[in-house]
mmCIF file of C-alpha atoms and ligand atoms in Angstrom:
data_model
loop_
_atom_site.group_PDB
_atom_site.id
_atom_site.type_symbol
_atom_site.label_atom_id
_atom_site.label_comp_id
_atom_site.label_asym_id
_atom_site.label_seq_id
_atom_site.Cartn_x
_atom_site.Cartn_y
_atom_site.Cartn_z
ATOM 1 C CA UNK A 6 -0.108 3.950 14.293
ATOM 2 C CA UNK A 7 -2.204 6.637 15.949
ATOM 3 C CA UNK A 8 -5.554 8.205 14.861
ATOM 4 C CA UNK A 9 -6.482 10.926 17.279
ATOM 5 C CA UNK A 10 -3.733 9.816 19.762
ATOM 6 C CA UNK A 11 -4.869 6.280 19.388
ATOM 7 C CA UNK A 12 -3.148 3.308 18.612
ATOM 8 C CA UNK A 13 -5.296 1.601 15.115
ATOM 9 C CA UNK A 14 -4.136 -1.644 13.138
ATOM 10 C CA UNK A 15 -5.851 -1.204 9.427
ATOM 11 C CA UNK A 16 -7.715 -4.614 9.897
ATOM 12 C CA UNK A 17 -8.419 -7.172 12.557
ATOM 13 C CA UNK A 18 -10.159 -9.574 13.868
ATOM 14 C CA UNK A 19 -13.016 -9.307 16.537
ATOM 15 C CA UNK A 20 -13.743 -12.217 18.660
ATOM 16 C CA UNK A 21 -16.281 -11.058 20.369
ATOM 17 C CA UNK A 22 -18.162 -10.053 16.814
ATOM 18 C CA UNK A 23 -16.671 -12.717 15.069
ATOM 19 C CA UNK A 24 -16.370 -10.324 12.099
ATOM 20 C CA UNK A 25 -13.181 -8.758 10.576
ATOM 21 C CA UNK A 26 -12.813 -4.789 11.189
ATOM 22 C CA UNK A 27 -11.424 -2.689 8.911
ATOM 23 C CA UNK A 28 -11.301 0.883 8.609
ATOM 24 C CA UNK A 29 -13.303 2.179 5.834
ATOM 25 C CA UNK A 30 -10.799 4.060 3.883
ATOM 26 C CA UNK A 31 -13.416 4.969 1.009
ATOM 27 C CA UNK A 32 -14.804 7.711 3.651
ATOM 28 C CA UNK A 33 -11.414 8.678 5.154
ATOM 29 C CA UNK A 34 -9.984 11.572 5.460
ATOM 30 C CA UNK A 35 -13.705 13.132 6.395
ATOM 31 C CA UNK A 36 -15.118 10.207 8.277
ATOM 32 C CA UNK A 37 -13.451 7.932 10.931
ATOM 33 C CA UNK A 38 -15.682 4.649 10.484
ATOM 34 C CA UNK A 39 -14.879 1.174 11.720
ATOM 35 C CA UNK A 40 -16.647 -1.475 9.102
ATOM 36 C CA UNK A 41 -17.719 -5.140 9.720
ATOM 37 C CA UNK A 42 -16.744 -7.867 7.290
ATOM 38 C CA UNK A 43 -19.097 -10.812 7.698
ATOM 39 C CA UNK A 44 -18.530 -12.560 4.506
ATOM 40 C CA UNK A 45 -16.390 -13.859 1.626
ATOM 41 C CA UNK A 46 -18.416 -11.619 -0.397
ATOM 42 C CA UNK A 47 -17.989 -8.478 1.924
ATOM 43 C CA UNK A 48 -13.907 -8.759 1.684
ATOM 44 C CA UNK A 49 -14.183 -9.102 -2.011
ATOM 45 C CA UNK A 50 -16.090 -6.249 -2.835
ATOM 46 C CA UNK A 51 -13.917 -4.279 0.063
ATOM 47 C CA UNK A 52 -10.866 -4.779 -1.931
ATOM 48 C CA UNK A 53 -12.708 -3.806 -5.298
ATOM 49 C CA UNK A 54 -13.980 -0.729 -4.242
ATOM 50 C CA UNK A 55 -11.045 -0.336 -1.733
ATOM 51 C CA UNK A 56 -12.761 1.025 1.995
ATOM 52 C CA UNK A 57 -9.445 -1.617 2.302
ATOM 53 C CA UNK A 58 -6.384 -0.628 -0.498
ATOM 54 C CA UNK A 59 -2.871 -1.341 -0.811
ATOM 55 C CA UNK A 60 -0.536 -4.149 -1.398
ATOM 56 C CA UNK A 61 0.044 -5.472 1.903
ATOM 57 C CA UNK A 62 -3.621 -4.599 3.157
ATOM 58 C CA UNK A 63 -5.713 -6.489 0.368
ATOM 59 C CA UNK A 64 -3.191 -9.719 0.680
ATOM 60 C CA UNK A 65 -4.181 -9.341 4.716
ATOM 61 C CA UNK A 66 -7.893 -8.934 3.741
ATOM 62 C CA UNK A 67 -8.235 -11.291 1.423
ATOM 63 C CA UNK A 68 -6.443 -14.148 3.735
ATOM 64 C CA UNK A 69 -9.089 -13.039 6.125
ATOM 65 C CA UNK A 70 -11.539 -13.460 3.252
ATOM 66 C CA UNK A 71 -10.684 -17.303 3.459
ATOM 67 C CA UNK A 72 -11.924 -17.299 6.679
ATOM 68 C CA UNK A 73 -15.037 -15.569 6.278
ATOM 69 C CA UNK A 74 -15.861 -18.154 3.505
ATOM 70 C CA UNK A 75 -14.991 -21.049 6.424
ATOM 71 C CA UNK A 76 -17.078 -19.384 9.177
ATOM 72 C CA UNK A 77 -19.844 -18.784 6.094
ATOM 73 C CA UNK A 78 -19.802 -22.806 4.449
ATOM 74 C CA UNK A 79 -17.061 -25.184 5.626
ATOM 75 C CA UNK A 80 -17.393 -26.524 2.276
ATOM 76 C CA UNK A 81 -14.046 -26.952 -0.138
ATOM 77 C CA UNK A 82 -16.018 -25.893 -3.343
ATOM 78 C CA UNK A 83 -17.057 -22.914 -1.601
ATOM 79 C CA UNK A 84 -13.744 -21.994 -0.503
ATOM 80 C CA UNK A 85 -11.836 -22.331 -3.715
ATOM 81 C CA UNK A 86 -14.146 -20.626 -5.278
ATOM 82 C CA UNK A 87 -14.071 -17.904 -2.688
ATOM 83 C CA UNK A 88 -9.793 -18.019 -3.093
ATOM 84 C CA UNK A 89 -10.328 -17.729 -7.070
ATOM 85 C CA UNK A 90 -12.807 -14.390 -6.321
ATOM 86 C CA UNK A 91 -10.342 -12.976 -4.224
ATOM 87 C CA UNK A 92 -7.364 -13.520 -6.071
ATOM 88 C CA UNK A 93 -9.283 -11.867 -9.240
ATOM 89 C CA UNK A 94 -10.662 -8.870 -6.884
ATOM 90 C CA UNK A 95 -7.215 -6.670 -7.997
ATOM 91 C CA UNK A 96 -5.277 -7.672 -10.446
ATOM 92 C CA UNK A 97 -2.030 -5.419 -10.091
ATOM 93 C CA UNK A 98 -0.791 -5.847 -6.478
ATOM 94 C CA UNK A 99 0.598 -9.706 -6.153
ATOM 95 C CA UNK A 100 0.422 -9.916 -2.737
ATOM 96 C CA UNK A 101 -3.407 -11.279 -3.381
ATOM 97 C CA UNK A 102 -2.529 -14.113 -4.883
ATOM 98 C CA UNK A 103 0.599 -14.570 -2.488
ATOM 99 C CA UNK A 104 -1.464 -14.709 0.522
ATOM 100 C CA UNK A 105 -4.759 -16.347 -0.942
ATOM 101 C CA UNK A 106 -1.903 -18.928 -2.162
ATOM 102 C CA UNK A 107 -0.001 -19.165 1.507
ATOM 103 C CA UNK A 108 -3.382 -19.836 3.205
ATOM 104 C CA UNK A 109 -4.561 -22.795 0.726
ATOM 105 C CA UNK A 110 -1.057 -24.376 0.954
ATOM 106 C CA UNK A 111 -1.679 -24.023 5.077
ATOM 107 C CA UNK A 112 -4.888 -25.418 4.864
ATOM 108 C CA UNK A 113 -4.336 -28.417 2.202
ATOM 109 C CA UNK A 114 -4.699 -31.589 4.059
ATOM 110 C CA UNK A 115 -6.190 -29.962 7.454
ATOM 111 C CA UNK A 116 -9.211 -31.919 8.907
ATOM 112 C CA UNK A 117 -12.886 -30.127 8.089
ATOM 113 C CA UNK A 118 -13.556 -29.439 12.054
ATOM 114 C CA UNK A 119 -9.720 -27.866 12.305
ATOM 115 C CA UNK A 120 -10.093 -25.276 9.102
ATOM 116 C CA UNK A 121 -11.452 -22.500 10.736
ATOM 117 C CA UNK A 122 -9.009 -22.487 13.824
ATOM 118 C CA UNK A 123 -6.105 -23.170 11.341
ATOM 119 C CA UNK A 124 -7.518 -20.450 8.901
ATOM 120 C CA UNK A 125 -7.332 -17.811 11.324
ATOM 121 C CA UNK A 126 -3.970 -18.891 13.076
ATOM 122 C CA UNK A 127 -2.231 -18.176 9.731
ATOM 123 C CA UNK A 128 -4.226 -14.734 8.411
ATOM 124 C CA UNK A 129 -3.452 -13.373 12.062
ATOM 125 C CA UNK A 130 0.476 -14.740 11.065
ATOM 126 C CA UNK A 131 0.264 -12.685 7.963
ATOM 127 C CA UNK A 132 -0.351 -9.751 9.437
ATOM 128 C CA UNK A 133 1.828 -10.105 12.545
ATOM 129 C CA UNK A 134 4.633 -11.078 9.883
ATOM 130 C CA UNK A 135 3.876 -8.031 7.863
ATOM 131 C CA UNK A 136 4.062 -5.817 11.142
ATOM 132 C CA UNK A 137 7.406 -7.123 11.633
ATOM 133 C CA UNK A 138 8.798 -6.645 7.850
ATOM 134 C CA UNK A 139 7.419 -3.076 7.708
ATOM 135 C CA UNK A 140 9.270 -2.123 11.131
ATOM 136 C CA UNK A 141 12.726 -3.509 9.645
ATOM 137 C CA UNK A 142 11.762 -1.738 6.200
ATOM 138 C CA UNK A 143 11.811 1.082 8.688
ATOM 139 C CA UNK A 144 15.005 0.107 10.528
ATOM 140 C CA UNK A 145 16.702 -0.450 7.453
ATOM 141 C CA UNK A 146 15.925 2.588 5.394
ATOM 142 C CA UNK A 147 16.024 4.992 8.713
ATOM 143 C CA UNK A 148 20.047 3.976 8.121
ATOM 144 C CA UNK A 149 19.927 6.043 4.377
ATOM 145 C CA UNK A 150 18.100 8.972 5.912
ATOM 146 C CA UNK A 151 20.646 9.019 9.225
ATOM 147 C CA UNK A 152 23.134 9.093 6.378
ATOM 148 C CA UNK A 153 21.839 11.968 4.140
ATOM 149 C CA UNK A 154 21.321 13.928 7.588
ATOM 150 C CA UNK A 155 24.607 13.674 8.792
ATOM 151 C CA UNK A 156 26.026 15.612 5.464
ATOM 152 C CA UNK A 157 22.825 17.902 5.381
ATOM 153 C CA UNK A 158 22.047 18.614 8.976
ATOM 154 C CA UNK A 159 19.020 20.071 8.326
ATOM 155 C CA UNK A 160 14.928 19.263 7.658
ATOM 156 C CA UNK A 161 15.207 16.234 5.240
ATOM 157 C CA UNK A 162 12.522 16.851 2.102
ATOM 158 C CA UNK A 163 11.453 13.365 1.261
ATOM 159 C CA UNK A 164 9.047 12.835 -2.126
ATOM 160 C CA UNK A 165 6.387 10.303 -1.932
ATOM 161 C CA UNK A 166 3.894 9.249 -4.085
ATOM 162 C CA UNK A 167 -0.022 7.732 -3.181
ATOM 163 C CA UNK A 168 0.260 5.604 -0.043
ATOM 164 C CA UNK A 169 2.114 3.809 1.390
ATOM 165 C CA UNK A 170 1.878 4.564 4.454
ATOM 166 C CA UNK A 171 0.442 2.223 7.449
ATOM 167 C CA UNK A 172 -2.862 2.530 5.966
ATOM 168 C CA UNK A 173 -1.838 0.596 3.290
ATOM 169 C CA UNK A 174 -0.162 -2.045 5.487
ATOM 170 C CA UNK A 175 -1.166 -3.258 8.603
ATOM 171 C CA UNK A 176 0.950 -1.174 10.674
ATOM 172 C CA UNK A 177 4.355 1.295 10.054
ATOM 173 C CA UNK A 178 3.363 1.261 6.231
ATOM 174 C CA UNK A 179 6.543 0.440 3.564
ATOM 175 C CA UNK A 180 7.759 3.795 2.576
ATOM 176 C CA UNK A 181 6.189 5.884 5.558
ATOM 177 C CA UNK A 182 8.263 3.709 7.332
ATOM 178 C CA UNK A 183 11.506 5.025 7.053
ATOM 179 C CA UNK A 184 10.350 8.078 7.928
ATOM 180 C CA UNK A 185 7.900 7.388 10.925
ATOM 181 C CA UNK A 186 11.531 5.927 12.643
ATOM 182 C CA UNK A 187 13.654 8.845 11.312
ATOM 183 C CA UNK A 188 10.871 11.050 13.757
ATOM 184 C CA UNK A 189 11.020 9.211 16.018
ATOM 185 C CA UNK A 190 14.615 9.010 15.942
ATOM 186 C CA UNK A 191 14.749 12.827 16.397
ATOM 187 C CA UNK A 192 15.161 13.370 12.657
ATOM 188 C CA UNK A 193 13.608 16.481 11.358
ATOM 189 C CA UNK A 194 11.745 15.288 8.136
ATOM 190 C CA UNK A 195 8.766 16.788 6.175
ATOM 191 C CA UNK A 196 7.153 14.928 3.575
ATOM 192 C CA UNK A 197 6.350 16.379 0.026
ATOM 193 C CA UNK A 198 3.127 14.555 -0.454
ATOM 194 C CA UNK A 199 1.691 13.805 -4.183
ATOM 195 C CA UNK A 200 -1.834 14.462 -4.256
ATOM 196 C CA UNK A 201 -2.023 11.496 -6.533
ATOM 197 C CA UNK A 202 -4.857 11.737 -9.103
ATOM 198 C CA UNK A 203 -7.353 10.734 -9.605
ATOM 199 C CA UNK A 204 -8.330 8.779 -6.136
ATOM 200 C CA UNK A 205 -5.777 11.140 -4.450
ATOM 201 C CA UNK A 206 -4.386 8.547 -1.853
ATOM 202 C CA UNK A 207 -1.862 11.349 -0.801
ATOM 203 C CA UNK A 208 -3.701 14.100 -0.279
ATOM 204 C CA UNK A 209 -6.628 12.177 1.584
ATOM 205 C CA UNK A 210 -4.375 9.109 3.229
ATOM 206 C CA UNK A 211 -0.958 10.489 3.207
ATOM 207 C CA UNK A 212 -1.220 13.314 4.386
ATOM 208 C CA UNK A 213 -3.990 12.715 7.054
ATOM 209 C CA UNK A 214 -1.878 9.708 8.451
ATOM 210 C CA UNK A 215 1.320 11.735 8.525
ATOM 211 C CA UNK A 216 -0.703 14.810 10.283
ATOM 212 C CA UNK A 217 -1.968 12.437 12.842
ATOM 213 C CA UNK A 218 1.388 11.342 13.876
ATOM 214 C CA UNK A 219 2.243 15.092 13.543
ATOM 215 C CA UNK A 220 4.666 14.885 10.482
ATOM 216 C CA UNK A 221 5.340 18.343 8.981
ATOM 217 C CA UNK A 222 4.238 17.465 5.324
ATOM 218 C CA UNK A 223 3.023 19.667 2.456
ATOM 219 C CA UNK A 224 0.241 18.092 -0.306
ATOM 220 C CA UNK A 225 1.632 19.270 -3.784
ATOM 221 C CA UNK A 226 -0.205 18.494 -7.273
ATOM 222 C CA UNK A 227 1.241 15.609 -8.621
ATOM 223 C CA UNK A 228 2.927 17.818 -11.468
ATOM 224 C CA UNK A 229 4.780 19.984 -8.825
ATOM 225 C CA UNK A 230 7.958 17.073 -7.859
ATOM 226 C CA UNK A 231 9.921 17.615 -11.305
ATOM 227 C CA UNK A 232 9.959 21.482 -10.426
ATOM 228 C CA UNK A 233 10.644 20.715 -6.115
ATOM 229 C CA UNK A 234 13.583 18.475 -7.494
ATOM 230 C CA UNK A 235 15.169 21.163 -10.050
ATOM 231 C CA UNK A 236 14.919 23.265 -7.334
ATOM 232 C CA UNK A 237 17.256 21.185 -4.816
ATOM 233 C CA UNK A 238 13.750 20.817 -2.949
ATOM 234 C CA UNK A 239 13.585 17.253 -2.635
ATOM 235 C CA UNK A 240 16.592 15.213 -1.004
ATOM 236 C CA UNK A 241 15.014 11.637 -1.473
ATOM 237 C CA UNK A 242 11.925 9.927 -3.017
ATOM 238 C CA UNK A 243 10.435 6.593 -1.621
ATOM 239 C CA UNK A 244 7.533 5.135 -2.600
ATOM 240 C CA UNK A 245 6.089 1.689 -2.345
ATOM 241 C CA UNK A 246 5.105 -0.781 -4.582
ATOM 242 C CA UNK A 247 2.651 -3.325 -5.498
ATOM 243 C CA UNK A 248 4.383 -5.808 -7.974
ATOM 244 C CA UNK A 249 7.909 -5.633 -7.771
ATOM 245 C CA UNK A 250 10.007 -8.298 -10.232
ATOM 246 C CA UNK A 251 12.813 -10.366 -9.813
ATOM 247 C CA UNK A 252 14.760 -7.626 -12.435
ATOM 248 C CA UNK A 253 14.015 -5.625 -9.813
ATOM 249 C CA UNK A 254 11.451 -3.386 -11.919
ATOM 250 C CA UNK A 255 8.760 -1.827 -9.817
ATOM 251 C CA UNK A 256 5.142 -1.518 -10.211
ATOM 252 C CA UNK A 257 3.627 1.159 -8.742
ATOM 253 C CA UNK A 258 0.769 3.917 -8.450
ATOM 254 C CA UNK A 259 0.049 5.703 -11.753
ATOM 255 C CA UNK A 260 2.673 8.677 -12.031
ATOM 256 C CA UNK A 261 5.509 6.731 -10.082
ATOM 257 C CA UNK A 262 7.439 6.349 -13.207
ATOM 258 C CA UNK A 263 7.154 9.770 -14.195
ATOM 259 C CA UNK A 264 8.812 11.132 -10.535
ATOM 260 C CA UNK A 265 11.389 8.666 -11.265
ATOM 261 C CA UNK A 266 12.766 9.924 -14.201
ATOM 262 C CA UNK A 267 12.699 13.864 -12.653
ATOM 263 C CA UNK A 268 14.982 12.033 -10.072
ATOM 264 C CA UNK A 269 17.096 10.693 -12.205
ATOM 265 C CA UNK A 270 17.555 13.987 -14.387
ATOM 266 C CA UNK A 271 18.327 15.950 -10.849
ATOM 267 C CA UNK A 272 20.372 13.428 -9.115
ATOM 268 C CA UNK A 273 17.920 12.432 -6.219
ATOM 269 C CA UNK A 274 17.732 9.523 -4.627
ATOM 270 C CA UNK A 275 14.875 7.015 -5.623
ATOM 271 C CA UNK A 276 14.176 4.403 -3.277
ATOM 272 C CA UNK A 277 11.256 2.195 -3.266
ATOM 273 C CA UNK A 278 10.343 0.343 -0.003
ATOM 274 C CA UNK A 279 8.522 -3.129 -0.188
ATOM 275 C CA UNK A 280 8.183 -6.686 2.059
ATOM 276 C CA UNK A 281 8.741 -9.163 0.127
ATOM 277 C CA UNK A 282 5.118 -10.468 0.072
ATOM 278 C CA UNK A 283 5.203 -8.055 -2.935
ATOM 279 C CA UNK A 284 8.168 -9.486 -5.143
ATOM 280 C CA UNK A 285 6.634 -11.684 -8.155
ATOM 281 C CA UNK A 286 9.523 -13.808 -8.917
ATOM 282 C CA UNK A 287 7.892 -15.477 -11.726
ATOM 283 C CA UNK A 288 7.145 -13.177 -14.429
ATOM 284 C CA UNK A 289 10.503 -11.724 -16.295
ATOM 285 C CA UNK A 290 8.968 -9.032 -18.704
ATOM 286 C CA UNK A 291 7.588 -5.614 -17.055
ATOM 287 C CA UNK A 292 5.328 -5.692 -19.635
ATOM 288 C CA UNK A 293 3.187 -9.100 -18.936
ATOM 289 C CA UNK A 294 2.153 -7.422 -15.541
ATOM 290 C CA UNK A 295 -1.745 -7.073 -15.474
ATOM 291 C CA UNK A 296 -2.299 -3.214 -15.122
ATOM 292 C CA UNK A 297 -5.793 -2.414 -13.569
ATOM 293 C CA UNK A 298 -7.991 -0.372 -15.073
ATOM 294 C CA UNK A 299 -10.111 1.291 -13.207
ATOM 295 C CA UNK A 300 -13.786 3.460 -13.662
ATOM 296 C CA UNK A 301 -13.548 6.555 -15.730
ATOM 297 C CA UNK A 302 -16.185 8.230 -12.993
ATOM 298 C CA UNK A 303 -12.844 8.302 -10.723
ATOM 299 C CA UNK A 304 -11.733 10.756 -13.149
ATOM 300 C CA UNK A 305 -14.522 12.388 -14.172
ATOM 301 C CA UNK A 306 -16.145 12.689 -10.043
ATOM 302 C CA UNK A 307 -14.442 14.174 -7.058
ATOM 303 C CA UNK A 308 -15.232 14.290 -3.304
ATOM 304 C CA UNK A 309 -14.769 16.528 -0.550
ATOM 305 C CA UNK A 310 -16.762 18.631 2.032
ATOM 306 C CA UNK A 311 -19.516 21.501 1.076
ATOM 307 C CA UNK A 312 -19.656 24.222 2.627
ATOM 308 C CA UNK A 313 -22.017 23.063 5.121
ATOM 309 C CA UNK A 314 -19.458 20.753 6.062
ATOM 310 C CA UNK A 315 -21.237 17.272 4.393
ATOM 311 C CA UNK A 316 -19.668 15.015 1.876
ATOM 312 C CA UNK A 317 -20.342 15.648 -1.510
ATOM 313 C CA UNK A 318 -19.435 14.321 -4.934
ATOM 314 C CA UNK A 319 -19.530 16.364 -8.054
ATOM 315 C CA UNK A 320 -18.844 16.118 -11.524
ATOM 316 C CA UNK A 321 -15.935 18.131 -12.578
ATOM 317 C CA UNK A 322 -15.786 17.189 -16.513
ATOM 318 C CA UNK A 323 -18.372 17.602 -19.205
ATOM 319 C CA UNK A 324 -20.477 14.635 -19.532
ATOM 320 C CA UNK A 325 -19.439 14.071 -22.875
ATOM 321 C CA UNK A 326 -15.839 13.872 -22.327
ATOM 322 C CA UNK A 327 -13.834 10.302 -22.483
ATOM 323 C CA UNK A 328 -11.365 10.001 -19.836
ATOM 324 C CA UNK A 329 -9.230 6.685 -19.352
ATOM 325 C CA UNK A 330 -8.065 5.389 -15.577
ATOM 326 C CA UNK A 331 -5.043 3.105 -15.960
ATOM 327 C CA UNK A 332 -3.715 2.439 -11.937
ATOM 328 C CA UNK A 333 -0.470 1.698 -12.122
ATOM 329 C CA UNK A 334 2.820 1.828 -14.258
ATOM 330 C CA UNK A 335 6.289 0.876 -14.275
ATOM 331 C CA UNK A 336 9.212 2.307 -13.531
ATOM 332 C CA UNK A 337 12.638 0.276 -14.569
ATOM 333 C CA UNK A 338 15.148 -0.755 -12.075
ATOM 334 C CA UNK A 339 17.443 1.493 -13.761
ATOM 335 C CA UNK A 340 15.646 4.453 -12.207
ATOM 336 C CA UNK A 341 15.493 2.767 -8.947
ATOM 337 C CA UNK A 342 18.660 3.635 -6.617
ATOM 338 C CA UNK A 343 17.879 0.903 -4.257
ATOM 339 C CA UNK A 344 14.974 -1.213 -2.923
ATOM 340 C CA UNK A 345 14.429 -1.039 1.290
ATOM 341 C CA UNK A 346 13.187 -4.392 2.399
ATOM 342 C CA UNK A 347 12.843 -6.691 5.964
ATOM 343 C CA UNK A 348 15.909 -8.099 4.916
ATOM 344 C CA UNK A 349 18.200 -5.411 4.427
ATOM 345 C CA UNK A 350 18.914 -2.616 1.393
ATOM 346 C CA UNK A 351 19.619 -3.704 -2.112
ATOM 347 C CA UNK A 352 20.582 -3.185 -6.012
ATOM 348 C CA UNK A 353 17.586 -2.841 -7.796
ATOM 349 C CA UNK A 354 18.403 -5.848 -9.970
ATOM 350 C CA UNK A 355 18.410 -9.904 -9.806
ATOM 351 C CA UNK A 356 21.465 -10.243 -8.615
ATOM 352 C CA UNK A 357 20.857 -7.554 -6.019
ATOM 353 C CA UNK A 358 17.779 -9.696 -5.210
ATOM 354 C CA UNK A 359 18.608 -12.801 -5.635
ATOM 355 C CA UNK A 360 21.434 -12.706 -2.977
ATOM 356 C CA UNK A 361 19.761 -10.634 -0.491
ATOM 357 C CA UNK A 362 16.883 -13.309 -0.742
ATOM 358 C CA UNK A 363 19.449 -16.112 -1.142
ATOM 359 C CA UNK A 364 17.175 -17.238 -4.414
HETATM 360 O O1 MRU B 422 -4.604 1.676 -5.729
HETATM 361 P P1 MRU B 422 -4.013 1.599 -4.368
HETATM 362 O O2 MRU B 422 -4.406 2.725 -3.472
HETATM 363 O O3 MRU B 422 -4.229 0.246 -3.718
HETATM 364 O O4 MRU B 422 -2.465 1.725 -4.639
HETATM 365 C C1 MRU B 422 -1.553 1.687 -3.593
HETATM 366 C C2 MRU B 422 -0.179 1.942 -4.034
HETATM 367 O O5 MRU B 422 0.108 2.162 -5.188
HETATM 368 C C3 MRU B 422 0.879 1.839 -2.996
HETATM 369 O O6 MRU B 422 1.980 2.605 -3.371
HETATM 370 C C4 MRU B 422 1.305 0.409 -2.864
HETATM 371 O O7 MRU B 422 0.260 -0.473 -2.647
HETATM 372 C C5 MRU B 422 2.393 0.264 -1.919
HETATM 373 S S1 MRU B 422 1.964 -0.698 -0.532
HETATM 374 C C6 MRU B 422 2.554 -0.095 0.895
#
């Protein structure tokens, strides 16, 4: 998608350099800055203090991490111990381990002198595949907007919640996706935009990718959707996801459940938009999902531009006070009218999964 008219992926890889490029999201939406990734090391701690964030994005970086640790030591200790770090760098999204997992399997077997080429063949796959699953995501949830606009004829109001927008894929994003082809499409949309405390992912991704691509949207506080809804404000939610199960419960951003049930309680649509990199098939109980817990300073710090126009971060609670950080929650399928994948649109549910994957 475009930044300033031009055409960006959210990672690559530079032959020339021989480094992986990512954009720095950590300095975005104040700072455009392109950032080398030489090492294992260097993807790892990119995903932990996410200049790289988001499901799809940190299973892309971390396949790329594999072949950082090749180019670094073509060593197999090295690199399974490099897979291990990188799996362990989140814990929430699954789409670490799925493509950390993916690349091993690809590389089990391969001669020494062939791992790097063979590395690098299938992290470049990933992300071409992802491309391709986040344009049908589009495809096949631009159908439910087409729908809701041919009974409302008017602006459609869609919710979302932290991002999931390109930035958090490689390109198209999972729940921006729907919406980038309803634009394009001729669709008018705007976007209600959570500001999404305490990293606010909305208000500084969100927002800034939907204004590049010149998407009427409006940044609310993340209390202001329950209100928007009552009001008849809102005519669909979507929102990604990082861990969705095979019961077809969803994992997502911190405050995801909560819009959820204000949909339910005003009759709005709740979709949630995911590849299906992100389904976890294995675990059965919401509540065995590892939810990250992030630094209280997130909280307790914010950053933005002074006056002078420089970046600053401040301190906006007493220094005494204890604040907690939990990342993500859960919001049952039962709240969840449908999911939006690459394959097509379906029940929230295993059977709803299960056939459309033909599991
Ligand atoms: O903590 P983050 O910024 O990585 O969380 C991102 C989200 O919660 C997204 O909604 C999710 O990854 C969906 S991916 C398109």
């Amino acid at each position: 998608m475009k930044i300033e008219g031009k055409e960006y992926r959210t990672i690559w890889f530079d032959d020339k350099s021989q480094t992986v490029k990512i954009i720095d999201q950590t300095k975005l939406p104040h700072q455009f800055i392109i950032k080398d990734l030489k090492t294992a090391k260097d993807a790892i701690t990119a995903i932990k203090v996410m200049e790289v964030r988001g499901a799809p994005l940190i299973g892309a970086t971390a396949a790329y991490g594999i072949v950082l640790a090749i180019m670094e030591k073509n060593d197999l200790n090295f690199i399974k111990k490099s897979s291990e770090e990188l799996i362990q760098s989140r814990p929430t999204a699954i789409n670490l381990k799925w493509a950390v997992d993916r690349m091993m399997k690809k590389l089990s077997g391969v001669n020494n002198n062939e791992l790097l080429k063979a590395a690098l063949n299938e992290a470049n796959a990933i992300c071409e595949e992802d491309i391709k699953f986040c344009e049908n995501i589009g495809l096949n949830g631009l159908k439910i907007i087409q729908e809701i606009y041919s009974k409302k004829k008017d602006t459609i109001n869609i919710l979302t919640h932290c991002n999931a927008g390109w930035l958090a894929t490689i390109n198209w994003g999972t729940a921006t996706s729907p919406i980038y082809h309803a634009h394009k499409n001729g669709i008018p949309v705007h976007v209600w935009v959570d500001e999404t405390r305490p990293r606010n992912q909305g208000a500084n991704l969100t927002s800034y990718e939907l204004s590049e691509e010149e998407i009427p949207n409006t940044i609310i506080a993340d209390n202001t959707g329950g209100i928007l809804m009552q009001r008849g404000e809102v005519d669909m939610c979507i929102v990604g996801t990082d861990r969705t199960l095979a019961t077809g419960d969803v994992c997502n951003k911190i405050g995801t459940y909560l819009k959820a049930l204000a949909a339910k309680d005003n009759n709005v649509p709740f979709y949630v938009a995911l590849p299906s990199s992100t389904i976890d098939w294995d675990i059965e109980n919401y509540k065995d999902i590892p939810i990250e817990e992030r630094n209280s300073e997130e909280l307790s710090h914010i950053e933005g531009l002074d006056e002078s126009g420089n970046v600053k971060k401040i301190q906006i609670y007493p220094k005494k006070s204890k604040s907690m950080n939990l990342a993500f929650d859960v919001t049952p399928a039962k709240y969840v009218t449908r999911l939006i994948t690459e394959k097509g649109i379906c029940e929230a549910s295993s059977n709803g999964l299960k056939n459309l994957f033909n599991k």
